[in-house]
GROMACS .gro file of C-alpha atoms in nm:
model
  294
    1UNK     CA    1  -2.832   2.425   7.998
    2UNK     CA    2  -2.623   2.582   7.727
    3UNK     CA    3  -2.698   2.289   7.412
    4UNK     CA    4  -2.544   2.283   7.067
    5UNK     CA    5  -2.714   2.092   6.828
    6UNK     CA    6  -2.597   2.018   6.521
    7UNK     CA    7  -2.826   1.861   6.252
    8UNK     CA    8  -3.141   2.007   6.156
    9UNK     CA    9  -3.307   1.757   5.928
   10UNK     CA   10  -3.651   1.607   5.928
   11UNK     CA   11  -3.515   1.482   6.287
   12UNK     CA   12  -3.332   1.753   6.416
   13UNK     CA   13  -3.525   2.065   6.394
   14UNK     CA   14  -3.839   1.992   6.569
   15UNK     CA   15  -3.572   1.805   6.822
   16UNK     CA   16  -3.420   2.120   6.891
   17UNK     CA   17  -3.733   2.287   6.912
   18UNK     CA   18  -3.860   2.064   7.201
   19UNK     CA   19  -3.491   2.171   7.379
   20UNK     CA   20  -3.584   2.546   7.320
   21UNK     CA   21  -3.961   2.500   7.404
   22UNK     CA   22  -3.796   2.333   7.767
   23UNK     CA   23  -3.615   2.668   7.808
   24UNK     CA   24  -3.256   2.560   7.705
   25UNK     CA   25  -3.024   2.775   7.503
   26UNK     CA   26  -2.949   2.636   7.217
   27UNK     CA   27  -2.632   2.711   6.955
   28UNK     CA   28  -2.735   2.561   6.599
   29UNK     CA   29  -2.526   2.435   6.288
   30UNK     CA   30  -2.694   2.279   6.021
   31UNK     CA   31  -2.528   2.168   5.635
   32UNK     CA   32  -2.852   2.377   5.486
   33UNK     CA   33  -2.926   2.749   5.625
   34UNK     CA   34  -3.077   2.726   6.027
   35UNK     CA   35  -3.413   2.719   6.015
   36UNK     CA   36  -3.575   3.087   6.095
   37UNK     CA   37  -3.847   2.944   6.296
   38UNK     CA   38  -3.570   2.815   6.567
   39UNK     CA   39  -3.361   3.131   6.589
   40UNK     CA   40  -3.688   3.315   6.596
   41UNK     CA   41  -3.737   3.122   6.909
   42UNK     CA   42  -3.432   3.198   7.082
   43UNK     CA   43  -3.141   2.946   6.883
   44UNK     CA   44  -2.825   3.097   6.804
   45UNK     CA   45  -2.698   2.983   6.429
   46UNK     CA   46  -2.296   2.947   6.482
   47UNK     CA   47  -2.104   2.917   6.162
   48UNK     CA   48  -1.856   2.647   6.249
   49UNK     CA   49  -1.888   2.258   6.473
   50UNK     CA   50  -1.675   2.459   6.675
   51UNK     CA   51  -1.823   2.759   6.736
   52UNK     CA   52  -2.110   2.518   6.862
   53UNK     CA   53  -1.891   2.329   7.098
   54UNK     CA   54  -1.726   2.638   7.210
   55UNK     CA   55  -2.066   2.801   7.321
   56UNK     CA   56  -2.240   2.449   7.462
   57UNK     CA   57  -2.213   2.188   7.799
   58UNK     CA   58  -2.349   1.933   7.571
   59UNK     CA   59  -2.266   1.883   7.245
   60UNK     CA   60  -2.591   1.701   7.010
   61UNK     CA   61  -2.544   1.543   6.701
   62UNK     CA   62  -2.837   1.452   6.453
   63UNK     CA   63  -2.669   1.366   6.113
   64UNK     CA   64  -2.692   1.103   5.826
   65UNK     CA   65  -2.446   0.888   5.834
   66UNK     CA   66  -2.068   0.744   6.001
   67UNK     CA   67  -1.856   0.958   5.769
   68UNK     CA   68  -2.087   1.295   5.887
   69UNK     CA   69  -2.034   1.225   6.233
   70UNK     CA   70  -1.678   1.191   6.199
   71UNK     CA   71  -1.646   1.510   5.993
   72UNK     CA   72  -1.840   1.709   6.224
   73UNK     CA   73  -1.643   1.570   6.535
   74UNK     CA   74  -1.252   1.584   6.388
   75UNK     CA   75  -1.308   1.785   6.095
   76UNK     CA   76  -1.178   2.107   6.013
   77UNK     CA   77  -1.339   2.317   6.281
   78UNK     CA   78  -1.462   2.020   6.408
   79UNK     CA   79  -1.644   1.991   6.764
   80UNK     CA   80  -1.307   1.829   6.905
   81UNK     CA   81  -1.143   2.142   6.846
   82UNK     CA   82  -1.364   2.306   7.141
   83UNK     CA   83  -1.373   2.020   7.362
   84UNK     CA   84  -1.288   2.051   7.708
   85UNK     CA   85  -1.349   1.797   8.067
   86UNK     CA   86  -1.704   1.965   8.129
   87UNK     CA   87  -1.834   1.905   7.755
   88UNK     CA   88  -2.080   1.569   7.683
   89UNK     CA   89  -2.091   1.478   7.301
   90UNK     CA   90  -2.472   1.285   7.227
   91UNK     CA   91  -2.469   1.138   6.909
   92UNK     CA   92  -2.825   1.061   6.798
   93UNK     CA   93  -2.751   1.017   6.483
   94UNK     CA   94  -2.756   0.629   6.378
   95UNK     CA   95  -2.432   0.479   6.294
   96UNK     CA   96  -2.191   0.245   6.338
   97UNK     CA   97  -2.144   0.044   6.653
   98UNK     CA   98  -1.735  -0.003   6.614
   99UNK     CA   99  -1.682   0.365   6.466
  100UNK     CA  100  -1.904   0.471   6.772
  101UNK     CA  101  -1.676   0.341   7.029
  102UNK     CA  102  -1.374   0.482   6.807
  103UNK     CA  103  -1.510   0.813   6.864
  104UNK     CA  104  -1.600   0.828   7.217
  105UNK     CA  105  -1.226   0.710   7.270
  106UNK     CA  106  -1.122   1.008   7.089
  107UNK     CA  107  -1.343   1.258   7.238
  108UNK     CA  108  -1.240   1.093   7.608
  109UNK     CA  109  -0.889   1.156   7.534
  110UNK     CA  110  -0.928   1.527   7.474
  111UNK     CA  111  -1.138   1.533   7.837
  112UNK     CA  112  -1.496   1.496   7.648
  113UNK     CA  113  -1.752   1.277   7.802
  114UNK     CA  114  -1.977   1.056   7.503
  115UNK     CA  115  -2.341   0.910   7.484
  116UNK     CA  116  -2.441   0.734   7.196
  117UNK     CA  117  -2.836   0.783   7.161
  118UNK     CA  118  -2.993   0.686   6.848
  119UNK     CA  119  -3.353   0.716   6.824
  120UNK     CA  120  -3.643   0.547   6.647
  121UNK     CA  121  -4.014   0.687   6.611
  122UNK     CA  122  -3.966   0.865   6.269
  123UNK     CA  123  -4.099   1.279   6.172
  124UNK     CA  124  -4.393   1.190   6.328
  125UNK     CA  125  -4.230   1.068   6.645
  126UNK     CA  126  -3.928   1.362   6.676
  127UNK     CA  127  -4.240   1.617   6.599
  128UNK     CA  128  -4.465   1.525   6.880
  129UNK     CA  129  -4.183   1.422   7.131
  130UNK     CA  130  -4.214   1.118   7.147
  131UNK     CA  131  -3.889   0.939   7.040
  132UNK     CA  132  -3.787   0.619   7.152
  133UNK     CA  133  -3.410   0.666   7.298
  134UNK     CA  134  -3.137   0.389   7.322
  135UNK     CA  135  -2.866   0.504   7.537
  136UNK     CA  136  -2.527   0.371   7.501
  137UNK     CA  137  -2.280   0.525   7.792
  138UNK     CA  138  -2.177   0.577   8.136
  139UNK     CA  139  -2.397   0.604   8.362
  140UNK     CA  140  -2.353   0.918   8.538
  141UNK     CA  141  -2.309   1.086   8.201
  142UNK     CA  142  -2.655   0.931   8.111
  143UNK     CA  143  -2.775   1.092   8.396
  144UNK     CA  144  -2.665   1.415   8.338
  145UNK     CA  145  -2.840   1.441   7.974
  146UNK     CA  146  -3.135   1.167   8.109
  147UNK     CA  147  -3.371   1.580   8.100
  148UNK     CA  148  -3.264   1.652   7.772
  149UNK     CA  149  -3.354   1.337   7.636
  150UNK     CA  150  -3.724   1.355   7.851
  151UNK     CA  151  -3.756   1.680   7.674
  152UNK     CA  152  -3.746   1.480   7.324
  153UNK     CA  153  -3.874   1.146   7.369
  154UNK     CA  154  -4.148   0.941   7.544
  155UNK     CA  155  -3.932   0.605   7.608
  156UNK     CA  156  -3.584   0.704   7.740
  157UNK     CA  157  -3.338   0.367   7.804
  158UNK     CA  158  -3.006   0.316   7.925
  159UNK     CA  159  -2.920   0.023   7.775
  160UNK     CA  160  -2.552  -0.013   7.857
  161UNK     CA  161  -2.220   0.124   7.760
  162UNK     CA  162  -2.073   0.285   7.476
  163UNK     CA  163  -2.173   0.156   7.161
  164UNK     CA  164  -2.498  -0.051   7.313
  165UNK     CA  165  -2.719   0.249   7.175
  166UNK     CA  166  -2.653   0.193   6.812
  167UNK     CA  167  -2.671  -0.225   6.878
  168UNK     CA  168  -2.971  -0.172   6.998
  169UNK     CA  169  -3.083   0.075   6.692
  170UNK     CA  170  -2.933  -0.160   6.433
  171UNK     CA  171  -3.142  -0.434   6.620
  172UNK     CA  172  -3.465  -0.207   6.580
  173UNK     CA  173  -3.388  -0.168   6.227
  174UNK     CA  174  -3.386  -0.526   6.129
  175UNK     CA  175  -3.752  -0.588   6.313
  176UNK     CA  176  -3.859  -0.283   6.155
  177UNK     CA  177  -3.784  -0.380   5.795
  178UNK     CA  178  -3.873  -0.733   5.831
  179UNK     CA  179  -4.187  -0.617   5.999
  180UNK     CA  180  -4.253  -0.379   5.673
  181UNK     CA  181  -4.204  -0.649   5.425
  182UNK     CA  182  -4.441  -0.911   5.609
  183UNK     CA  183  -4.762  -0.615   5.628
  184UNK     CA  184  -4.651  -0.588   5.261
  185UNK     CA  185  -4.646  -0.911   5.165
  186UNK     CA  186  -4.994  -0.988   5.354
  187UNK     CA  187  -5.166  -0.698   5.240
  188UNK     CA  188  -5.034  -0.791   4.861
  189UNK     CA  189  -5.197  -1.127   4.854
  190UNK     CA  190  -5.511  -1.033   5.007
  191UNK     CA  191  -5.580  -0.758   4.749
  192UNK     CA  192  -5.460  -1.021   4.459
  193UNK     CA  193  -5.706  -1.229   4.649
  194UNK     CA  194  -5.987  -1.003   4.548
  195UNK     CA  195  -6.055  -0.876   4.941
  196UNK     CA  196  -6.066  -0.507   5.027
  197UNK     CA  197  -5.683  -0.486   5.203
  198UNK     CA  198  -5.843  -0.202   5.410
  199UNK     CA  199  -6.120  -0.429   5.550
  200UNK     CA  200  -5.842  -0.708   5.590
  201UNK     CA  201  -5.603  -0.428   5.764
  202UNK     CA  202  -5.933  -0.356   6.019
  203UNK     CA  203  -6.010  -0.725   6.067
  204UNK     CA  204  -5.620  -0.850   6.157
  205UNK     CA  205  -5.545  -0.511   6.406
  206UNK     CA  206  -5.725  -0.681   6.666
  207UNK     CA  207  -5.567  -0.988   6.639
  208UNK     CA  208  -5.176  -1.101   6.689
  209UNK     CA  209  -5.078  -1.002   6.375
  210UNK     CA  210  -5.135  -0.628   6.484
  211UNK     CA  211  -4.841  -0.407   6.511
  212UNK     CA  212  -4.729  -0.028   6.446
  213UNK     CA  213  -4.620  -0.068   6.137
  214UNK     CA  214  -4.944  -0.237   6.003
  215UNK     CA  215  -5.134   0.063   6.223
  216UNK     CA  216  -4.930   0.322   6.027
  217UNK     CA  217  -4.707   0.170   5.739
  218UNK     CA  218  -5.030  -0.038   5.633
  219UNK     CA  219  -5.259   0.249   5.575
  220UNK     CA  220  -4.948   0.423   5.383
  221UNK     CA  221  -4.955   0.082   5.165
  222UNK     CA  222  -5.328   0.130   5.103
  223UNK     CA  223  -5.329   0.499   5.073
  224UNK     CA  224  -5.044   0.539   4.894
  225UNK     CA  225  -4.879   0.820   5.073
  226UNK     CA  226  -4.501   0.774   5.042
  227UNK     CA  227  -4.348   1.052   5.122
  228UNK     CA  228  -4.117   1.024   5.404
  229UNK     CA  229  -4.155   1.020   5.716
  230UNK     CA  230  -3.796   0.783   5.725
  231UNK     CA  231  -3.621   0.746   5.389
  232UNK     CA  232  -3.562   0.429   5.176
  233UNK     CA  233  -3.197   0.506   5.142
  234UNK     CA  234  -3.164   0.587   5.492
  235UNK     CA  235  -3.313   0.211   5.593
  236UNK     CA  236  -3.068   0.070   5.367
  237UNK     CA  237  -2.799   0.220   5.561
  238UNK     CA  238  -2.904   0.103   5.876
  239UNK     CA  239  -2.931  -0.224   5.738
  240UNK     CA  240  -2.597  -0.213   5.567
  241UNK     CA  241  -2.479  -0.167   5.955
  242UNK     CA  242  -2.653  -0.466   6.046
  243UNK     CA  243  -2.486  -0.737   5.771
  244UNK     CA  244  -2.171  -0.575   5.820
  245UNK     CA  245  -2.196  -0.628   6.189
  246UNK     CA  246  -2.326  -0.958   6.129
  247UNK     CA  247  -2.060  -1.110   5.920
  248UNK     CA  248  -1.815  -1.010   6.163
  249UNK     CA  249  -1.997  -1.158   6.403
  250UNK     CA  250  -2.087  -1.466   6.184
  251UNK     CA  251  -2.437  -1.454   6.249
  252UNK     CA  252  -2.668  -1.530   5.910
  253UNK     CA  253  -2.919  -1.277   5.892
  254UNK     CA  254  -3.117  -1.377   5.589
  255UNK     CA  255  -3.455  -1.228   5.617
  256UNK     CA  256  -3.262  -0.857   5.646
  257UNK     CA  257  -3.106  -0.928   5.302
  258UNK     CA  258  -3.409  -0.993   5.146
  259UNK     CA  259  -3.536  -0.701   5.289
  260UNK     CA  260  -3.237  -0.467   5.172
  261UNK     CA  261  -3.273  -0.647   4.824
  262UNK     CA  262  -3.640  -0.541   4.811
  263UNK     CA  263  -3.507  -0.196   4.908
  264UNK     CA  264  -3.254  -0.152   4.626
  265UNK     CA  265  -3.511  -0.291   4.394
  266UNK     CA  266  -3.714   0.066   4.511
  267UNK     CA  267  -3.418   0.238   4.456
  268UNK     CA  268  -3.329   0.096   4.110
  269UNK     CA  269  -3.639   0.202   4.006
  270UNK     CA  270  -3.625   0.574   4.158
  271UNK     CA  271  -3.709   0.544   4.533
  272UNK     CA  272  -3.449   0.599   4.702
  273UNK     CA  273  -3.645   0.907   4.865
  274UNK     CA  274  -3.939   0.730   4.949
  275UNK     CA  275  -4.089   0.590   5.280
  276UNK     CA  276  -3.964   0.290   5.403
  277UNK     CA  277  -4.322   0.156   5.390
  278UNK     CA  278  -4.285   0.179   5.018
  279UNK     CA  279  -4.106  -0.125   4.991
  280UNK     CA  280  -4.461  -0.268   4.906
  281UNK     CA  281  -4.388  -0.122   4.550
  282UNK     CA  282  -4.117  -0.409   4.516
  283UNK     CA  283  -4.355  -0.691   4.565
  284UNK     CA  284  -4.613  -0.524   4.355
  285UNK     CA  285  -4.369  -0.480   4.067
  286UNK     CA  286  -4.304  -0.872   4.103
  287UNK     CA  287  -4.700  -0.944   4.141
  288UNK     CA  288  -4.762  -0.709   3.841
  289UNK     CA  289  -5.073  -0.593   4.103
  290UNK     CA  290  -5.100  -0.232   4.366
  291UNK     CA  291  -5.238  -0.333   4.681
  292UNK     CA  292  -5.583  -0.176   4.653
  293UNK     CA  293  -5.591  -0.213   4.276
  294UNK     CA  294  -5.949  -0.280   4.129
   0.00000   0.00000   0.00000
């Protein structure tokens, strides 16, 4: 297929590497220089959204934040400028639910198809191809891009239409943060405790208490490796989406405000560029003790 792809982040390059590796020709826009490694593979850098649009069947976004999207889509030289009936618009990036269906409905009336497809599984996860995929959408249109997506991920869902992708990353958010702050929180009191919180990591992985994050997040906790992998700021987006969707809704989610006020208290004291999992550093400021302190 002819792909553009536009957003080459953390995310987006090896994503469009995967697409290239598959044998796709791929048109590239990125807000920093193209990377040389994916022209050097066969991507074509294009100077405008447009251009990109103009060249591609499907149309991929992987960008920050609502505002982005929109620019990119109905911004000067924007991908709506290029759309026509055979072009599909998949926007991976993670955003809002109620812009999301805003946008689609723009996009259909200029003859554009739209997927929302949000993805979770972090550098590590977009590196190795293995991306877990929410799928928000029409069916057939799902269908259409269902290769693409095998191409970049390991767990692929169609989870309903328009919109239902970035519910459903909003909802892996929340269990994501609230999963970070209780490894935190455990690990924290057993190395107060006196116990070694590797040796306490080892011991609870077998049990119930074993998850992901305390495979991977925990040993960043203990190790103190905090570069990201998935930004602090970025989180607090996501979960910025989720109380905003939840007071319309008027559904009381307190455990994610705690864990956004944990995050800003990272960011007030320079994280915003850290790892999620560094929301540890919060507790230990409280707790005047590192996990893994003497």
């Amino acid at each position: 297929m002819n792909i553009g792809f536009i957003g080459l982040g953390i995310m987006g390059a090896p994503m469009a590497g995967h697409l290239i590796a598959a044998g796709h020709s791929l048109f590239l826009k990125s807000r920093r220089a193209v990377p040389e490694a994916l022209v050097a593979a066969g991507g074509t850098a294009c100077a405008t959204a447009a251009e990109v649009a103009s060249h591609a069947d499907i149309v991929i976004l992987m960008l920050p934040d609502t505002p982005d999207v929109e620019a990119v889509l109905f911004g000067a030289d924007g991908v709506a400028d290029a759309i026509k009936t055979s072009k599909t618009v998949v926007d991976m990036s993670s955003i809002s639910p109620i812009a999301t269906k805003d946008f689609a409905a723009r996009i259909a009336e200029r003859g554009g198809a739209y997927l929302d497809a949000p993805v979770s599984g972090g550098e590590v996860g977009a590196r190795n191809a293995a991306l877990s995929i929410m799928v928000g959408g029409d069916e057939a249109d799902f269908g259409r891009v269902q290769p693409l997506f095998s191409a970049m991920g390991k767990t692929v869902t169609h989870v309903g239409p328009v919109g239902s992708g970035q519910v459903a990353k909003v909802a892996n958010q929340i269990i994501v943060a609230l999963t970070i702050e209780a490894v935190a929180e455990g690990l924290l009191f057993a190395s107060k405790a006196g116990a070694d919180p590797a040796k306490v990591r080892e011991a609870i992985t077998g049990g119930l208490a074993t998850s992901r994050i305390l495979e991977l997040h925990g040993k960043r906790m203990i190790d103190r490796t905090f570069d990201p992998g998935f930004r602090i700021g970025l989180h607090q987006k996501d979960l910025n989406l989720a109380l905003e969707g939840a007071r319309a809704l008027g559904v009381s989610l307190p455990a994610t405000a705690l864990a956004q006020q944990l995050f800003s208290a990272c960011v007030a004291n320079g994280g915003a560029a850290w790892d999620h999992s560094a929301m540890v550093r919060a507790l230990e400021l409280m707790a005047d003790h590192e996990v893994g302190a003497a």
